[in-house]
Amino acid sequence: MKCGDLIEKLEESFPLSYAAGWDNPGLMAGRREKEVKRVYIGLDATDEVIRDAKEKGADMLLTHHPLLFSPVRKVNTDDFTGRRLVELIQSDISCYAMHTNYDVAMMAPLASRMLGLRDEEVLDITCTNEVTGEPEGFGRTGWLPAPVTLKECCELVKKVFGLEHVILYGDEEKVVSRAAVSPGSGKSMVQPAIWTGAEVLISGDFGHHEGIDSMMQGLAVIDAGHYGLEHIFISQMEEYMKKNHPDLEVYLEPVRNPFRIL
């Protein structure tokens, strides 16, 4: 199928209107008329991902994070962004990103289901569902399957998302029942989590001061890292492609969390 036709189908499920105003989802590079037979799915369009997609003979690279956030004044090989753009264009690989629109449409509810949250609600309402008229937005909040200590909640997060480590801001023996989850960078989700009565926020990219400030307001934080929660994009999009476009060959970026505790 044509790249443009595949994009049209993707945007029916993950509307660009759901994206935040500062975001830049969409076609990063390439031709909409490109015939697509092989799709490579990755979290970021890194040098390694682009090389792997090229080796696999991919026609389209589908990522969560956009390759471009700021305006580009020059496209050459003098910097790492330009080099990636040049390699994509020379290899005739169309690069398409679904970022905050995907967060709203799929990432948040998927993470909530994986954690088993009950009676879930949107954590931070930012838009309206184009079909149902229901509120949509970032993150989800709801009741955990059963009351657990924060230490047990950390173990649940590690098990569900396949992580070796998380960072906890809070008393590991405190029992919690209501949680909020917001994959990606969750510092801006602290107040919405507090307003919805969450006792623990599961997210990523928390610094020391944000973690301490959250604790002082009665909200524990489990920092699973930015990659730690968002890598579910890869497997979910594989499932989506196989269900909706079974005629396409699909290749996946291996799970390789750049964050290490040594």
GROMACS .gro file of C-alpha atoms in nm:
model
  262
    1MET     CA    1   0.000   0.000   0.000
    2LYS     CA    2   0.105   0.362  -0.042
    3CYS     CA    3   0.271   0.538   0.250
    4GLY     CA    4   0.002   0.808   0.239
    5ASP     CA    5  -0.275   0.549   0.258
    6LEU     CA    6  -0.115   0.384   0.561
    7ILE     CA    7  -0.075   0.723   0.729
    8GLU     CA    8  -0.443   0.796   0.668
    9LYS     CA    9  -0.538   0.470   0.843
   10LEU     CA   10  -0.303   0.540   1.135
   11GLU     CA   11  -0.449   0.887   1.182
   12GLU     CA   12  -0.800   0.743   1.196
   13SER     CA   13  -0.694   0.547   1.506
   14PHE     CA   14  -0.451   0.804   1.647
   15PRO     CA   15  -0.583   1.146   1.539
   16LEU     CA   16  -0.333   1.429   1.506
   17SER     CA   17  -0.590   1.655   1.675
   18TYR     CA   18  -0.513   1.474   2.002
   19ALA     CA   19  -0.152   1.595   1.998
   20ALA     CA   20  -0.027   1.871   2.226
   21GLY     CA   21   0.029   2.211   2.070
   22TRP     CA   22   0.407   2.193   2.118
   23ASP     CA   23   0.433   1.850   1.958
   24ASN     CA   24   0.532   1.757   1.601
   25PRO     CA   25   0.385   1.420   1.503
   26GLY     CA   26   0.340   1.318   1.142
   27LEU     CA   27   0.558   1.246   0.839
   28MET     CA   28   0.913   1.348   0.931
   29ALA     CA   29   1.074   1.260   0.598
   30GLY     CA   30   0.996   1.064   0.285
   31ARG     CA   31   0.738   1.024   0.011
   32ARG     CA   32   0.366   0.974   0.067
   33GLU     CA   33   0.351   0.797  -0.270
   34LYS     CA   34   0.617   0.546  -0.157
   35GLU     CA   35   0.497   0.186  -0.191
   36VAL     CA   36   0.520   0.027   0.153
   37LYS     CA   37   0.573  -0.345   0.199
   38ARG     CA   38   0.797  -0.353   0.506
   39VAL     CA   39   0.748  -0.144   0.823
   40TYR     CA   40   1.005  -0.106   1.101
   41ILE     CA   41   0.873  -0.001   1.444
   42GLY     CA   42   1.094   0.174   1.699
   43LEU     CA   43   1.068   0.420   1.984
   44ASP     CA   44   1.318   0.674   1.844
   45ALA     CA   45   1.473   0.731   1.502
   46THR     CA   46   1.828   0.682   1.630
   47ASP     CA   47   2.127   0.606   1.408
   48GLU     CA   48   2.108   0.244   1.520
   49VAL     CA   49   1.736   0.215   1.444
   50ILE     CA   50   1.773   0.374   1.101
   51ARG     CA   51   2.062   0.142   1.012
   52ASP     CA   52   1.863  -0.160   1.128
   53ALA     CA   53   1.558  -0.048   0.930
   54LYS     CA   54   1.779  -0.003   0.624
   55GLU     CA   55   1.932  -0.350   0.667
   56LYS     CA   56   1.584  -0.502   0.696
   57GLY     CA   57   1.483  -0.336   0.371
   58ALA     CA   58   1.212  -0.131   0.541
   59ASP     CA   59   1.009   0.111   0.332
   60MET     CA   60   0.873   0.294   0.635
   61LEU     CA   61   1.004   0.368   0.983
   62LEU     CA   62   0.728   0.414   1.239
   63THR     CA   63   0.841   0.575   1.566
   64HIS     CA   64   0.685   0.714   1.880
   65HIS     CA   65   0.912   1.015   1.927
   66PRO     CA   66   0.940   1.262   1.639
   67LEU     CA   67   1.280   1.297   1.476
   68LEU     CA   68   1.217   1.671   1.444
   69PHE     CA   69   1.080   1.903   1.712
   70SER     CA   70   1.231   2.236   1.606
   71PRO     CA   71   1.247   2.403   1.264
   72VAL     CA   72   1.537   2.283   1.049
   73ARG     CA   73   1.736   2.552   0.867
   74LYS     CA   74   1.983   2.320   0.696
   75VAL     CA   75   1.983   1.953   0.601
   76ASN     CA   76   2.338   1.820   0.573
   77THR     CA   77   2.567   1.570   0.742
   78ASP     CA   78   2.732   1.825   0.972
   79ASP     CA   79   2.509   1.733   1.267
   80PHE     CA   80   2.342   1.416   1.394
   81THR     CA   81   1.987   1.519   1.298
   82GLY     CA   82   2.089   1.611   0.947
   83ARG     CA   83   2.280   1.286   0.906
   84ARG     CA   84   1.972   1.087   1.001
   85LEU     CA   85   1.751   1.281   0.761
   86VAL     CA   86   2.000   1.235   0.478
   87GLU     CA   87   2.025   0.861   0.543
   88LEU     CA   88   1.648   0.821   0.550
   89ILE     CA   89   1.600   1.015   0.228
   90GLN     CA   90   1.889   0.843   0.048
   91SER     CA   91   1.749   0.505   0.155
   92ASP     CA   92   1.398   0.607   0.046
   93ILE     CA   93   1.258   0.524   0.391
   94SER     CA   94   0.954   0.724   0.494
   95CYS     CA   95   0.970   0.819   0.862
   96TYR     CA   96   0.644   0.878   1.049
   97ALA     CA   97   0.597   0.959   1.418
   98MET     CA   98   0.297   0.931   1.650
   99HIS     CA   99   0.374   1.103   1.978
  100THR     CA  100   0.130   1.278   2.213
  101ASN     CA  101  -0.160   1.185   1.987
  102TYR     CA  102  -0.064   0.821   2.051
  103ASP     CA  103  -0.018   0.893   2.423
  104VAL     CA  104  -0.377   1.011   2.444
  105ALA     CA  105  -0.536   0.754   2.213
  106MET     CA  106  -0.347   0.442   2.324
  107MET     CA  107  -0.044   0.473   2.554
  108ALA     CA  108  -0.231   0.590   2.864
  109PRO     CA  109  -0.521   0.341   2.850
  110LEU     CA  110  -0.282   0.058   2.759
  111ALA     CA  111  -0.056   0.130   3.056
  112SER     CA  112  -0.362   0.148   3.281
  113ARG     CA  113  -0.488  -0.190   3.161
  114MET     CA  114  -0.145  -0.345   3.210
  115LEU     CA  115  -0.147  -0.229   3.573
  116GLY     CA  116  -0.504  -0.354   3.620
  117LEU     CA  117  -0.647  -0.019   3.728
  118ARG     CA  118  -1.020  -0.026   3.799
  119ASP     CA  119  -1.277   0.250   3.739
  120GLU     CA  120  -1.014   0.441   3.547
  121GLU     CA  121  -1.047   0.807   3.455
  122VAL     CA  122  -0.845   1.041   3.236
  123LEU     CA  123  -0.575   1.199   3.449
  124ASP     CA  124  -0.533   1.527   3.258
  125ILE     CA  125  -0.816   1.608   3.015
  126THR     CA  126  -0.689   1.788   2.703
  127CYS     CA  127  -0.942   1.709   2.427
  128THR     CA  128  -1.257   1.522   2.332
  129ASN     CA  129  -1.297   1.186   2.163
  130GLU     CA  130  -1.391   1.260   1.804
  131VAL     CA  131  -1.634   0.965   1.790
  132THR     CA  132  -1.788   0.932   2.135
  133GLY     CA  133  -1.758   1.287   2.263
  134GLU     CA  134  -1.599   1.154   2.582
  135PRO     CA  135  -1.308   1.342   2.743
  136GLU     CA  136  -0.957   1.236   2.640
  137GLY     CA  137  -0.613   1.334   2.759
  138PHE     CA  138  -0.286   1.230   2.919
  139GLY     CA  139  -0.250   0.953   3.174
  140ARG     CA  140  -0.505   0.753   3.366
  141THR     CA  141  -0.599   0.723   3.733
  142GLY     CA  142  -0.787   0.444   3.905
  143TRP     CA  143  -0.791   0.184   4.179
  144LEU     CA  144  -0.521  -0.079   4.200
  145PRO     CA  145  -0.646  -0.441   4.192
  146ALA     CA  146  -0.585  -0.452   4.570
  147PRO     CA  147  -0.418  -0.234   4.833
  148VAL     CA  148  -0.041  -0.282   4.827
  149THR     CA  149   0.266  -0.134   4.988
  150LEU     CA  150   0.470   0.102   4.774
  151LYS     CA  151   0.742  -0.162   4.764
  152GLU     CA  152   0.490  -0.414   4.626
  153CYS     CA  153   0.367  -0.152   4.379
  154CYS     CA  154   0.725  -0.105   4.258
  155GLU     CA  155   0.753  -0.481   4.204
  156LEU     CA  156   0.426  -0.476   4.009
  157VAL     CA  157   0.554  -0.198   3.782
  158LYS     CA  158   0.882  -0.382   3.721
  159LYS     CA  159   0.701  -0.706   3.641
  160VAL     CA  160   0.438  -0.552   3.413
  161PHE     CA  161   0.680  -0.336   3.212
  162GLY     CA  162   0.977  -0.573   3.215
  163LEU     CA  163   1.210  -0.348   3.413
  164GLU     CA  164   1.506  -0.425   3.636
  165HIS     CA  165   1.488  -0.105   3.839
  166VAL     CA  166   1.257   0.181   3.932
  167ILE     CA  167   1.314   0.483   4.157
  168LEU     CA  168   1.078   0.537   4.449
  169TYR     CA  169   1.004   0.868   4.621
  170GLY     CA  170   0.805   0.764   4.926
  171ASP     CA  171   0.787   0.525   5.222
  172GLU     CA  172   0.812   0.174   5.080
  173GLU     CA  173   0.593   0.036   5.360
  174LYS     CA  174   0.307   0.281   5.299
  175VAL     CA  175  -0.009   0.107   5.173
  176VAL     CA  176  -0.172   0.261   4.866
  177SER     CA  177  -0.496   0.185   4.682
  178ARG     CA  178  -0.531   0.452   4.415
  179ALA     CA  179  -0.269   0.513   4.146
  180ALA     CA  180  -0.209   0.739   3.848
  181VAL     CA  181   0.002   0.639   3.548
  182SER     CA  182   0.143   0.869   3.281
  183PRO     CA  183   0.403   0.715   3.046
  184GLY     CA  184   0.687   0.942   2.942
  185SER     CA  185   0.777   1.256   3.134
  186GLY     CA  186   0.534   1.295   3.421
  187LYS     CA  187   0.648   1.598   3.618
  188SER     CA  188   0.351   1.801   3.493
  189MET     CA  189   0.114   1.526   3.609
  190VAL     CA  190   0.180   1.575   3.982
  191GLN     CA  191  -0.103   1.823   4.044
  192PRO     CA  192  -0.359   1.634   3.831
  193ALA     CA  193  -0.268   1.316   4.020
  194ILE     CA  194  -0.319   1.492   4.354
  195TRP     CA  195  -0.650   1.644   4.239
  196THR     CA  196  -0.783   1.301   4.140
  197GLY     CA  197  -0.694   1.150   4.478
  198ALA     CA  198  -0.405   0.932   4.361
  199GLU     CA  199  -0.166   0.814   4.630
  200VAL     CA  200   0.112   0.718   4.389
  201LEU     CA  201   0.208   0.846   4.044
  202ILE     CA  202   0.382   0.603   3.809
  203SER     CA  203   0.571   0.790   3.541
  204GLY     CA  204   0.922   0.895   3.438
  205ASP     CA  205   1.183   1.172   3.418
  206PHE     CA  206   1.156   1.291   3.778
  207GLY     CA  207   1.442   1.487   3.930
  208HIS     CA  208   1.531   1.496   4.298
  209HIS     CA  209   1.340   1.815   4.371
  210GLU     CA  210   1.024   1.711   4.186
  211GLY     CA  211   1.024   1.380   4.373
  212ILE     CA  212   1.069   1.548   4.711
  213ASP     CA  213   0.806   1.812   4.636
  214SER     CA  214   0.557   1.539   4.540
  215MET     CA  215   0.621   1.354   4.865
  216MET     CA  216   0.567   1.675   5.063
  217GLN     CA  217   0.220   1.698   4.907
  218GLY     CA  218   0.135   1.340   5.002
  219LEU     CA  219   0.195   1.187   4.659
  220ALA     CA  220   0.448   0.906   4.622
  221VAL     CA  221   0.625   0.872   4.288
  222ILE     CA  222   0.751   0.562   4.111
  223ASP     CA  223   0.991   0.676   3.840
  224ALA     CA  224   1.016   0.395   3.586
  225GLY     CA  225   1.208   0.606   3.336
  226HIS     CA  226   1.094   0.758   3.010
  227TYR     CA  227   1.180   0.452   2.804
  228GLY     CA  228   1.066   0.219   3.082
  229LEU     CA  229   0.696   0.280   3.028
  230GLU     CA  230   0.691   0.396   2.667
  231HIS     CA  231   0.859   0.094   2.510
  232ILE     CA  232   0.513  -0.069   2.509
  233PHE     CA  233   0.455   0.137   2.192
  234ILE     CA  234   0.664  -0.114   1.997
  235SER     CA  235   0.471  -0.429   2.086
  236GLN     CA  236   0.133  -0.257   2.071
  237MET     CA  237   0.199  -0.118   1.724
  238GLU     CA  238   0.319  -0.460   1.611
  239GLU     CA  239  -0.018  -0.599   1.723
  240TYR     CA  240  -0.201  -0.314   1.548
  241MET     CA  241  -0.016  -0.368   1.220
  242LYS     CA  242  -0.067  -0.743   1.220
  243LYS     CA  243  -0.437  -0.702   1.290
  244ASN     CA  244  -0.509  -0.417   1.049
  245HIS     CA  245  -0.243  -0.464   0.781
  246PRO     CA  246  -0.150  -0.834   0.778
  247ASP     CA  247  -0.009  -0.804   0.426
  248LEU     CA  248   0.280  -0.587   0.550
  249GLU     CA  249   0.604  -0.727   0.687
  250VAL     CA  250   0.679  -0.586   1.032
  251TYR     CA  251   1.017  -0.555   1.204
  252LEU     CA  252   1.077  -0.436   1.559
  253GLU     CA  253   1.349  -0.245   1.736
  254PRO     CA  254   1.497  -0.475   2.004
  255VAL     CA  255   1.417  -0.361   2.358
  256ARG     CA  256   1.729  -0.173   2.467
  257ASN     CA  257   1.671   0.070   2.750
  258PRO     CA  258   1.939   0.343   2.731
  259PHE     CA  259   1.911   0.397   3.109
  260ARG     CA  260   2.152   0.199   3.326
  261ILE     CA  261   2.217   0.175   3.699
  262LEU     CA  262   2.574   0.047   3.740
   0.00000   0.00000   0.00000
